[in-house]
XYZ file of C-alpha atoms in Angstrom:
360
model
C -132.266 59.350 -113.375
C -129.126 60.016 -111.464
C -128.469 62.183 -108.464
C -125.247 63.965 -107.752
C -123.821 63.967 -104.263
C -121.090 66.201 -102.958
C -118.235 64.915 -100.873
C -117.718 68.384 -99.478
C -119.301 69.061 -96.144
C -119.811 72.456 -94.644
C -117.257 73.235 -91.992
C -118.749 73.952 -88.590
C -119.157 77.632 -87.814
C -116.700 79.173 -85.407
C -117.985 80.424 -82.024
C -117.632 84.001 -83.287
C -119.698 83.240 -86.403
C -122.375 81.515 -84.319
C -122.624 84.451 -81.936
C -122.818 86.983 -84.776
C -125.546 84.871 -86.347
C -127.512 84.792 -83.083
C -127.452 88.586 -82.736
C -128.374 88.958 -86.423
C -131.398 86.750 -85.770
C -132.520 88.958 -82.873
C -131.883 92.107 -84.902
C -134.073 90.765 -87.698
C -136.907 90.151 -85.225
C -136.624 93.681 -83.843
C -136.504 95.301 -87.267
C -139.418 93.187 -88.452
C -141.489 94.483 -85.537
C -140.739 98.066 -86.606
C -139.072 98.888 -83.295
C -136.180 100.853 -84.804
C -138.488 103.328 -86.554
C -138.400 106.931 -85.279
C -141.058 108.192 -82.841
C -141.231 111.862 -83.769
C -144.512 112.681 -82.035
C -143.216 111.345 -78.731
C -139.908 113.205 -78.880
C -141.297 116.526 -80.108
C -143.930 116.393 -77.359
C -141.289 115.493 -74.764
C -138.845 118.192 -75.851
C -141.419 120.976 -76.177
C -143.070 119.973 -72.904
C -139.739 119.912 -71.060
C -138.681 123.294 -72.479
C -142.083 124.732 -71.500
C -141.683 123.393 -67.952
C -138.158 124.863 -67.805
C -139.465 128.281 -68.887
C -142.404 128.120 -66.471
C -140.093 127.418 -63.542
C -137.998 130.473 -64.303
C -141.106 132.658 -64.687
C -142.281 131.378 -61.315
C -138.808 132.002 -59.896
C -138.900 135.660 -60.981
C -142.436 136.178 -59.673
C -141.866 134.477 -56.315
C -138.760 136.476 -55.452
C -137.252 136.358 -51.963
C -139.013 133.340 -50.461
C -138.097 129.981 -49.026
C -140.783 128.507 -51.287
C -138.162 128.864 -53.997
C -136.759 125.558 -52.765
C -139.826 123.842 -54.232
C -138.938 125.362 -57.593
C -135.342 124.211 -57.080
C -136.597 120.639 -56.740
C -138.837 121.033 -59.798
C -135.904 122.440 -61.771
C -133.795 119.406 -60.854
C -136.491 117.090 -62.223
C -136.684 119.045 -65.490
C -132.890 119.185 -65.863
C -132.697 115.422 -65.368
C -135.127 115.067 -68.274
C -132.849 117.278 -70.374
C -130.019 114.947 -69.438
C -131.996 111.964 -70.704
C -132.935 113.745 -73.943
C -129.302 114.703 -74.542
C -128.355 111.065 -73.981
C -130.939 109.974 -76.544
C -129.707 112.505 -79.076
C -126.185 111.144 -78.639
C -127.513 107.644 -79.391
C -129.436 108.865 -82.467
C -132.704 107.723 -80.950
C -134.649 110.864 -81.845
C -134.197 111.638 -85.547
C -133.172 109.691 -88.633
C -130.596 112.385 -89.429
C -127.234 112.104 -87.693
C -126.825 115.888 -87.859
C -130.215 116.556 -86.272
C -129.489 114.112 -83.467
C -126.032 115.561 -82.862
C -127.166 119.169 -82.654
C -130.240 118.333 -80.624
C -127.997 116.539 -78.151
C -125.494 119.399 -78.161
C -128.105 122.129 -77.613
C -130.105 120.222 -74.999
C -126.996 119.071 -73.112
C -125.096 122.349 -73.245
C -127.640 125.162 -73.322
C -130.278 123.581 -71.090
C -128.464 121.055 -68.867
C -125.084 122.844 -68.776
C -123.119 119.724 -69.748
C -120.464 119.079 -72.389
C -121.908 116.974 -75.205
C -118.486 115.916 -76.515
C -117.321 114.762 -73.066
C -120.439 112.666 -72.647
C -120.115 111.187 -76.142
C -116.504 110.115 -75.612
C -117.125 108.623 -72.176
C -120.436 106.966 -72.934
C -119.335 105.448 -76.240
C -116.506 103.636 -74.463
C -118.961 102.358 -71.876
C -121.317 100.930 -74.501
C -118.502 99.175 -76.333
C -117.312 97.358 -73.204
C -119.790 97.555 -70.322
C -118.234 96.564 -66.985
C -114.936 95.586 -68.601
C -111.864 96.280 -66.501
C -109.620 98.888 -68.115
C -112.113 99.659 -70.898
C -115.322 100.922 -69.292
C -114.753 104.408 -67.807
C -117.796 103.952 -65.566
C -115.856 101.444 -63.448
C -112.476 103.135 -63.801
C -110.372 104.490 -60.925
C -112.302 106.938 -58.810
C -113.914 107.483 -55.454
C -115.578 104.056 -55.512
C -113.754 100.754 -56.050
C -115.629 98.357 -58.319
C -113.213 95.413 -58.128
C -110.665 94.042 -55.633
C -107.899 95.046 -58.042
C -108.880 98.686 -57.540
C -108.091 98.354 -53.831
C -104.429 97.535 -54.441
C -103.459 101.170 -55.070
C -105.328 102.598 -52.093
C -103.788 103.855 -48.896
C -105.177 103.437 -45.371
C -107.792 106.188 -45.754
C -108.893 104.860 -49.136
C -109.215 101.331 -47.766
C -111.213 102.580 -44.769
C -113.585 104.336 -47.146
C -113.813 101.322 -49.484
C -114.906 99.050 -46.647
C -117.913 101.318 -46.147
C -118.358 102.604 -49.678
C -121.770 101.011 -50.167
C -123.189 103.196 -47.407
C -121.628 106.293 -48.959
C -123.223 105.526 -52.340
C -126.350 107.667 -51.965
C -124.622 110.639 -50.297
C -122.127 110.591 -53.172
C -124.966 110.726 -55.698
C -125.908 114.102 -54.219
C -122.548 115.355 -55.517
C -122.922 113.778 -58.956
C -124.459 116.924 -60.456
C -121.435 118.989 -59.444
C -119.129 116.280 -60.780
C -120.881 116.274 -64.172
C -120.508 120.042 -64.497
C -116.874 119.888 -63.363
C -116.034 117.186 -65.934
C -117.782 119.234 -68.612
C -115.777 122.365 -67.830
C -112.529 120.381 -67.721
C -113.357 118.835 -71.088
C -113.985 122.078 -72.956
C -110.908 123.658 -71.344
C -108.559 120.889 -72.527
C -105.883 121.829 -75.029
C -106.392 118.834 -77.283
C -108.532 119.118 -80.399
C -112.263 119.295 -79.674
C -114.909 119.597 -82.355
C -117.222 122.590 -81.866
C -115.289 123.665 -78.775
C -116.426 127.285 -78.943
C -120.053 126.291 -79.360
C -119.823 124.169 -76.222
C -117.992 126.922 -74.346
C -120.748 129.363 -75.335
C -123.587 127.031 -74.366
C -122.135 125.921 -71.028
C -121.027 129.449 -70.063
C -124.412 130.982 -70.867
C -126.244 128.223 -69.043
C -124.134 128.051 -65.872
C -123.250 131.741 -65.761
C -126.845 132.806 -66.344
C -128.069 130.363 -63.723
C -125.742 131.621 -60.995
C -126.408 135.249 -61.919
C -130.174 134.727 -61.667
C -129.875 133.088 -58.253
C -127.779 135.820 -56.678
C -129.667 138.700 -58.323
C -133.126 137.542 -57.242
C -132.279 135.864 -53.929
C -130.165 136.848 -50.920
C -126.943 134.799 -50.599
C -128.313 132.291 -48.082
C -131.388 131.430 -50.117
C -129.377 131.406 -53.362
C -126.949 128.864 -51.907
C -129.842 126.775 -50.542
C -131.563 126.828 -53.962
C -128.318 125.767 -55.638
C -127.735 122.957 -53.119
C -131.253 121.518 -53.442
C -131.261 121.701 -57.234
C -127.762 120.321 -57.696
C -128.149 117.567 -55.115
C -131.466 116.318 -56.465
C -130.234 116.614 -60.066
C -127.286 114.346 -59.253
C -129.481 111.931 -57.325
C -131.961 111.626 -60.203
C -129.385 111.182 -62.955
C -126.972 109.034 -60.960
C -129.848 107.047 -59.516
C -131.076 106.273 -63.040
C -127.718 105.192 -64.470
C -126.165 103.340 -61.505
C -128.664 100.453 -61.036
C -128.186 99.224 -64.589
C -124.672 97.747 -64.296
C -123.352 98.088 -60.757
C -123.345 94.703 -59.070
C -123.339 92.847 -62.368
C -120.263 90.805 -63.431
C -116.987 92.683 -63.936
C -115.206 91.435 -67.059
C -111.408 91.009 -66.779
C -109.396 92.968 -69.327
C -108.164 89.783 -71.016
C -111.602 88.212 -71.447
C -113.515 88.356 -74.722
C -117.293 88.060 -74.716
C -119.477 88.198 -77.832
C -121.637 91.267 -78.417
C -125.017 89.888 -77.357
C -123.772 88.336 -74.115
C -121.500 91.309 -73.431
C -124.529 93.585 -73.433
C -127.072 91.281 -71.764
C -125.017 89.622 -69.022
C -123.515 92.882 -67.769
C -126.834 94.769 -67.699
C -129.844 94.780 -65.406
C -133.381 95.914 -66.204
C -135.564 97.705 -63.668
C -139.214 96.680 -63.470
C -141.955 99.284 -63.325
C -144.567 101.150 -65.326
C -144.843 104.454 -67.213
C -143.724 106.494 -64.184
C -140.508 104.464 -63.969
C -140.021 104.873 -67.722
C -140.245 108.661 -67.377
C -138.214 108.931 -64.170
C -135.375 106.824 -65.605
C -135.545 108.147 -69.156
C -136.062 104.639 -70.525
C -132.831 103.426 -68.939
C -134.831 100.876 -66.967
C -134.777 98.871 -70.217
C -131.009 98.741 -70.084
C -130.632 95.380 -71.806
C -132.705 96.440 -74.802
C -130.970 99.819 -74.879
C -127.515 98.237 -74.944
C -128.484 95.757 -77.650
C -130.108 98.458 -79.795
C -128.739 101.864 -78.693
C -130.593 103.802 -81.418
C -134.009 102.360 -80.516
C -136.412 105.177 -79.527
C -137.398 105.239 -75.871
C -141.111 104.318 -76.356
C -140.139 101.198 -78.310
C -137.934 99.757 -75.578
C -140.929 98.521 -73.577
C -142.335 96.813 -76.686
C -138.965 95.206 -77.423
C -138.573 93.755 -73.933
C -140.743 90.612 -74.314
C -139.075 89.829 -77.647
C -135.578 90.146 -76.196
C -136.439 88.283 -73.000
C -137.960 85.326 -74.865
C -135.007 85.270 -77.277
C -132.497 85.202 -74.416
C -134.374 82.408 -72.656
C -134.443 80.384 -75.867
C -130.682 80.769 -76.311
C -129.775 80.204 -72.659
C -128.603 83.767 -71.991
C -129.409 84.971 -68.465
C -131.766 87.975 -68.512
C -131.745 90.000 -65.291
C -134.563 92.212 -64.062
C -135.378 93.460 -60.580
C -137.205 96.290 -58.835
C -135.615 99.700 -58.340
C -135.362 99.191 -54.574
C -133.976 95.703 -55.117
C -131.355 97.019 -57.509
C -130.181 99.641 -55.025
C -129.918 96.951 -52.359
C -127.748 94.886 -54.723
C -125.540 97.873 -55.541
C -124.941 98.757 -51.886
C -124.187 95.138 -50.948
C -121.894 94.709 -53.945
C -119.873 97.826 -53.149
C -119.470 96.759 -49.531
C -118.466 93.238 -50.605
C -115.759 94.643 -52.866
C -114.498 96.916 -50.101
C -114.357 94.005 -47.669
C -112.850 91.691 -50.311
C -115.682 89.290 -49.500
C -116.368 88.593 -53.140
C -114.215 88.739 -56.237
C -116.419 89.791 -59.177
C -113.898 88.174 -61.552
C -114.810 84.754 -60.212
C -118.170 84.789 -61.931
C -119.373 81.526 -63.475
C -121.905 83.464 -65.527
C -119.172 85.402 -67.307
C -116.732 82.520 -67.507
C -119.396 80.386 -69.167
C -119.335 82.653 -72.204
C -115.612 83.176 -72.601
C -114.777 82.964 -76.319
């Protein structure tokens, strides 16, 4: 009996191949656990319940009439509209239905007709964020704006801008009160642009009916003072709820220089932060408290994110990938400190050993 031996030896896998293989291993675990399967009962219940709450608020609004108690309904409306924002986000990620078309139109209707936001604007902006979270020059969420997220962003600021940047952490929460207005303004700018936009007239119709009808209802039913107060409470709380759900997930995590390449798994895990909590946190944050799992598997339905967390956490620990989780209050503390550090140039987020460790 003879045995044949081969002189050829397998060449070692490249870092890219190893990293792809690692993510494929995690993906296989998640799929094997059935965590990418649709959760129709949850989403139909959530959507119908949210629409019913929306309708009930407006019935109550009409019945209550000229009263300062309307401000309670304004707060309730903000909570419901934030839920519409989360549902629109999930439709954009194809988390709700198996059909791309059903997800797209659910997201478009919920975002435009109920929340008053441009679905196409959100898709374009949010897709870029998911591809390169916290990457300088690629992630629009850390692009030039009111807040400076890296020392490099301070270079183009004048004296007033630098004064603001040194205190920007303390302005963070007041600015969130304006986030609702900013979202509507960006939406209107998007659908008014001259460049090609798919389903432009549908979005124009939805956003116009929603925002126009809203303002008309306020000023028909309420005197000007109460109408403005209702608008301010609703819009401020809406911005606080949505902005407060999205901001803790990446702000204060490493900023990736434009020239740095990081593999997919580490790019999503190292730049994201989970928020601990229970079912109330899950509802209040629309599942975004499981940011790491959401970024690794964007189409995973919201109820499955909690079930995926122990699998992902254990996998990251086994492969030496830092997995970050903190409380909601703790995350806000980190965000405020981080923004102030950037403004004071006390810390350069580029000098991050965690990110540099995984440069490929």
